[in-house]
Amino acid sequence: MKNEPLCNAPCPIARSLGRIGDSWSIIILRDAFAGFTRFDEFQKSANVAPNILSRRLKELVDDGLLEKVSYSTTPPRYEYHLTALGRDFRPVILALVEWGNRHFSPEGAQIELVERETQRPVETILVDKATGAPITPEKYALVPGPAAAPVIHYRHDYLQRKRAGDNTQKFAPLHPVSRDDDAQ
């Protein structure tokens, strides 16, 4: 379910989680990427209670990740299709597959990303679009963006000083620390 405080936080990670951070919502999006479109398909695939599924589908539609499309007028029936915003969530799903297979599937990969033509398994990594270089913590860092809120700048500056060896400082942002700020 939508978490309004997270949706309005200055951190883009918190804002994203405020909309889709619920595990059922991510499972519904997983199934939408697989090709499921109808309520009964989502319900049976995820083994989710109908009332929970109804709420999550409504939130995903309200937030623009899915669109509700009529496929029958008598009786009224709807399908749920990914929107452009929803399709942009695909890299997150692929990253979760890779991470889950690597760390939580000791018996082996449960699902794999493969090249369609050859069925060759593919390992998902993030790359710099301009150079093709893998995104690694040694070469790339998150920094405050042009619209960064003061708390984002404070966090960045604090962490820069800490990395430089200043262990005398105390983390004291301009507002009480909340869980949404910890997400960044």
mmCIF file of C-alpha atoms in Angstrom:
data_model
loop_
_atom_site.group_PDB
_atom_site.id
_atom_site.type_symbol
_atom_site.label_atom_id
_atom_site.label_comp_id
_atom_site.label_asym_id
_atom_site.label_seq_id
_atom_site.Cartn_x
_atom_site.Cartn_y
_atom_site.Cartn_z
ATOM 1 C CA MET A 1 0.000 0.000 0.000
ATOM 2 C CA LYS A 2 1.137 3.525 -0.719
ATOM 3 C CA ASN A 3 3.208 5.080 2.050
ATOM 4 C CA GLU A 4 2.517 8.834 1.759
ATOM 5 C CA PRO A 5 5.416 9.948 4.030
ATOM 6 C CA LEU A 6 7.855 8.023 1.831
ATOM 7 C CA CYS A 7 6.196 9.282 -1.372
ATOM 8 C CA ASN A 8 6.931 12.848 -0.276
ATOM 9 C CA ALA A 9 10.457 12.317 1.109
ATOM 10 C CA PRO A 10 13.398 14.092 -0.563
ATOM 11 C CA CYS A 11 15.105 10.779 -1.374
ATOM 12 C CA PRO A 12 14.223 9.153 -4.747
ATOM 13 C CA ILE A 13 14.665 5.685 -3.225
ATOM 14 C CA ALA A 14 12.161 6.511 -0.497
ATOM 15 C CA ARG A 15 9.754 8.013 -3.047
ATOM 16 C CA SER A 16 9.942 4.875 -5.164
ATOM 17 C CA LEU A 17 9.444 2.566 -2.198
ATOM 18 C CA GLY A 18 6.490 4.661 -1.091
ATOM 19 C CA ARG A 19 4.755 3.613 -4.276
ATOM 20 C CA ILE A 20 5.911 0.043 -4.871
ATOM 21 C CA GLY A 21 7.790 -0.996 -1.722
ATOM 22 C CA ASP A 22 5.081 -3.414 -0.666
ATOM 23 C CA SER A 23 6.099 -6.977 -1.514
ATOM 24 C CA TRP A 24 2.697 -7.803 -3.037
ATOM 25 C CA SER A 25 3.000 -4.856 -5.428
ATOM 26 C CA ILE A 26 6.394 -6.052 -6.614
ATOM 27 C CA ILE A 27 5.033 -9.592 -7.087
ATOM 28 C CA ILE A 28 2.118 -8.186 -9.129
ATOM 29 C CA LEU A 29 4.577 -6.249 -11.291
ATOM 30 C CA ARG A 30 6.693 -9.419 -11.660
ATOM 31 C CA ASP A 31 3.620 -11.224 -12.951
ATOM 32 C CA ALA A 32 2.652 -8.339 -15.243
ATOM 33 C CA PHE A 33 6.111 -8.526 -16.835
ATOM 34 C CA ALA A 34 5.617 -12.273 -17.288
ATOM 35 C CA GLY A 35 2.398 -11.587 -19.225
ATOM 36 C CA PHE A 36 -0.392 -11.950 -16.679
ATOM 37 C CA THR A 37 -3.127 -9.342 -17.157
ATOM 38 C CA ARG A 38 -6.274 -10.590 -15.437
ATOM 39 C CA PHE A 39 -7.286 -10.506 -11.783
ATOM 40 C CA ASP A 40 -7.674 -14.291 -11.507
ATOM 41 C CA GLU A 41 -4.247 -14.851 -13.090
ATOM 42 C CA PHE A 42 -2.561 -12.510 -10.612
ATOM 43 C CA GLN A 43 -4.484 -14.049 -7.711
ATOM 44 C CA LYS A 44 -3.592 -17.637 -8.598
ATOM 45 C CA SER A 45 0.017 -16.899 -9.549
ATOM 46 C CA ALA A 46 0.808 -14.935 -6.397
ATOM 47 C CA ASN A 47 -1.552 -16.874 -4.099
ATOM 48 C CA VAL A 48 -2.662 -13.527 -2.687
ATOM 49 C CA ALA A 49 -5.987 -12.832 -0.974
ATOM 50 C CA PRO A 50 -8.470 -11.126 -3.327
ATOM 51 C CA ASN A 51 -8.944 -8.101 -1.037
ATOM 52 C CA ILE A 52 -5.179 -7.480 -0.895
ATOM 53 C CA LEU A 53 -4.868 -7.937 -4.659
ATOM 54 C CA SER A 54 -7.721 -5.474 -5.288
ATOM 55 C CA ARG A 55 -6.039 -2.811 -3.136
ATOM 56 C CA ARG A 56 -2.617 -3.309 -4.691
ATOM 57 C CA LEU A 57 -3.953 -3.244 -8.253
ATOM 58 C CA LYS A 58 -5.846 -0.034 -7.481
ATOM 59 C CA GLU A 59 -2.694 1.590 -6.054
ATOM 60 C CA LEU A 60 -0.590 0.492 -9.044
ATOM 61 C CA VAL A 61 -3.228 1.960 -11.383
ATOM 62 C CA ASP A 62 -3.511 5.170 -9.315
ATOM 63 C CA ASP A 63 0.285 5.577 -9.367
ATOM 64 C CA GLY A 64 0.419 5.025 -13.131
ATOM 65 C CA LEU A 65 2.346 1.738 -13.256
ATOM 66 C CA LEU A 66 -0.618 -0.254 -14.575
ATOM 67 C CA GLU A 67 -3.657 0.755 -16.595
ATOM 68 C CA LYS A 68 -7.076 -0.838 -16.282
ATOM 69 C CA VAL A 69 -8.438 -1.895 -19.695
ATOM 70 C CA SER A 70 -11.952 -3.224 -20.271
ATOM 71 C CA TYR A 71 -12.137 -6.539 -22.130
ATOM 72 C CA SER A 72 -15.818 -7.328 -21.494
ATOM 73 C CA THR A 73 -18.846 -5.121 -20.900
ATOM 74 C CA THR A 74 -21.314 -7.883 -19.993
ATOM 75 C CA PRO A 75 -20.296 -8.574 -17.301
ATOM 76 C CA PRO A 76 -17.756 -5.790 -16.824
ATOM 77 C CA ARG A 77 -14.258 -7.304 -16.793
ATOM 78 C CA TYR A 78 -10.854 -5.666 -16.860
ATOM 79 C CA GLU A 79 -7.256 -6.461 -17.622
ATOM 80 C CA TYR A 80 -4.243 -4.687 -16.158
ATOM 81 C CA HIS A 81 -1.516 -3.630 -18.580
ATOM 82 C CA LEU A 82 1.880 -2.153 -17.818
ATOM 83 C CA THR A 83 2.212 1.529 -18.685
ATOM 84 C CA ALA A 84 5.449 3.155 -19.844
ATOM 85 C CA LEU A 85 6.122 4.025 -16.188
ATOM 86 C CA GLY A 86 5.495 0.397 -15.214
ATOM 87 C CA ARG A 87 7.727 -0.922 -18.009
ATOM 88 C CA ASP A 88 10.524 1.307 -16.686
ATOM 89 C CA PHE A 89 10.458 -0.853 -13.523
ATOM 90 C CA ARG A 90 11.843 -3.850 -15.493
ATOM 91 C CA PRO A 91 15.518 -3.257 -14.597
ATOM 92 C CA VAL A 92 14.561 -3.358 -10.911
ATOM 93 C CA ILE A 93 12.806 -6.712 -11.404
ATOM 94 C CA LEU A 94 15.822 -8.070 -13.300
ATOM 95 C CA ALA A 95 18.178 -6.874 -10.560
ATOM 96 C CA LEU A 96 16.012 -8.620 -7.931
ATOM 97 C CA VAL A 97 16.132 -11.857 -9.973
ATOM 98 C CA GLU A 98 19.930 -11.672 -10.182
ATOM 99 C CA TRP A 99 20.345 -10.797 -6.492
ATOM 100 C CA GLY A 100 17.848 -13.428 -5.336
ATOM 101 C CA ASN A 101 19.432 -16.186 -7.422
ATOM 102 C CA ARG A 102 22.917 -15.250 -6.213
ATOM 103 C CA HIS A 103 22.147 -14.974 -2.503
ATOM 104 C CA PHE A 104 18.935 -16.834 -1.708
ATOM 105 C CA SER A 105 18.787 -19.831 -4.064
ATOM 106 C CA PRO A 106 21.353 -22.336 -2.791
ATOM 107 C CA GLU A 107 19.645 -25.013 -4.883
ATOM 108 C CA GLY A 108 20.295 -23.018 -8.072
ATOM 109 C CA ALA A 109 18.564 -20.399 -10.182
ATOM 110 C CA GLN A 110 14.786 -20.568 -10.038
ATOM 111 C CA ILE A 111 14.362 -18.288 -13.059
ATOM 112 C CA GLU A 112 16.947 -16.906 -15.444
ATOM 113 C CA LEU A 113 17.262 -14.096 -17.927
ATOM 114 C CA VAL A 114 18.233 -15.567 -21.299
ATOM 115 C CA GLU A 115 18.864 -14.227 -24.757
ATOM 116 C CA ARG A 116 15.693 -15.106 -26.684
ATOM 117 C CA GLU A 117 17.379 -16.347 -29.855
ATOM 118 C CA THR A 118 20.051 -18.576 -28.295
ATOM 119 C CA GLN A 119 18.636 -19.219 -24.803
ATOM 120 C CA ARG A 120 22.085 -18.238 -23.457
ATOM 121 C CA PRO A 121 21.828 -17.223 -19.771
ATOM 122 C CA VAL A 122 22.620 -13.545 -19.231
ATOM 123 C CA GLU A 123 23.993 -11.964 -16.059
ATOM 124 C CA THR A 124 22.355 -8.629 -15.302
ATOM 125 C CA ILE A 125 24.665 -5.745 -14.411
ATOM 126 C CA LEU A 126 24.254 -1.976 -14.364
ATOM 127 C CA VAL A 127 26.409 -0.117 -16.875
ATOM 128 C CA ASP A 128 27.159 3.497 -17.677
ATOM 129 C CA LYS A 129 25.091 4.140 -20.806
ATOM 130 C CA ALA A 130 27.712 6.523 -22.218
ATOM 131 C CA THR A 131 30.720 4.208 -21.819
ATOM 132 C CA GLY A 132 29.331 0.716 -21.254
ATOM 133 C CA ALA A 133 31.485 0.451 -18.120
ATOM 134 C CA PRO A 134 30.003 -1.545 -15.219
ATOM 135 C CA ILE A 135 28.700 0.604 -12.377
ATOM 136 C CA THR A 136 30.981 -0.224 -9.447
ATOM 137 C CA PRO A 137 31.324 1.573 -6.094
ATOM 138 C CA GLU A 138 35.024 2.131 -6.797
ATOM 139 C CA LYS A 139 34.313 4.159 -9.948
ATOM 140 C CA TYR A 140 30.847 5.671 -9.404
ATOM 141 C CA ALA A 141 29.095 7.394 -6.492
ATOM 142 C CA LEU A 142 25.720 8.903 -5.666
ATOM 143 C CA VAL A 143 25.927 12.662 -5.093
ATOM 144 C CA PRO A 144 23.297 15.344 -4.523
ATOM 145 C CA GLY A 145 21.481 16.216 -7.732
ATOM 146 C CA PRO A 146 20.566 19.690 -8.986
ATOM 147 C CA ALA A 147 17.254 19.659 -7.062
ATOM 148 C CA ALA A 148 18.615 18.031 -3.894
ATOM 149 C CA ALA A 149 16.965 19.040 -0.641
ATOM 150 C CA PRO A 150 19.179 20.440 2.141
ATOM 151 C CA VAL A 151 19.011 17.143 4.068
ATOM 152 C CA ILE A 152 20.438 15.317 1.030
ATOM 153 C CA HIS A 153 23.360 17.762 0.890
ATOM 154 C CA TYR A 154 23.899 17.405 4.637
ATOM 155 C CA ARG A 155 23.944 13.603 4.449
ATOM 156 C CA HIS A 156 26.419 13.686 1.547
ATOM 157 C CA ASP A 157 28.748 16.151 3.276
ATOM 158 C CA TYR A 158 28.575 14.212 6.566
ATOM 159 C CA LEU A 159 29.446 10.936 4.817
ATOM 160 C CA GLN A 160 32.295 12.568 2.861
ATOM 161 C CA ARG A 161 33.836 13.779 6.145
ATOM 162 C CA LYS A 162 33.319 10.359 7.734
ATOM 163 C CA ARG A 163 35.028 8.606 4.797
ATOM 164 C CA ALA A 164 37.904 11.076 5.161
ATOM 165 C CA GLY A 165 38.408 9.891 8.743
ATOM 166 C CA ASP A 166 36.466 12.474 10.756
ATOM 167 C CA ASN A 167 34.908 10.250 13.406
ATOM 168 C CA THR A 168 34.354 13.091 15.875
ATOM 169 C CA GLN A 169 31.212 14.404 14.242
ATOM 170 C CA LYS A 170 27.668 13.385 15.149
ATOM 171 C CA PHE A 171 24.989 12.876 12.533
ATOM 172 C CA ALA A 172 22.530 15.695 13.240
ATOM 173 C CA PRO A 173 20.389 16.586 10.229
ATOM 174 C CA LEU A 174 18.162 19.647 10.286
ATOM 175 C CA HIS A 175 15.158 17.461 11.075
ATOM 176 C CA PRO A 176 14.650 14.254 13.058
ATOM 177 C CA VAL A 177 16.002 11.220 11.229
ATOM 178 C CA SER A 178 13.176 9.132 9.779
ATOM 179 C CA ARG A 179 13.119 5.813 8.019
ATOM 180 C CA ASP A 180 12.716 7.477 4.586
ATOM 181 C CA ASP A 181 16.044 9.292 5.009
ATOM 182 C CA ASP A 182 17.754 6.035 5.954
ATOM 183 C CA ALA A 183 16.747 4.580 2.571
ATOM 184 C CA GLN A 184 19.175 6.698 0.601
#
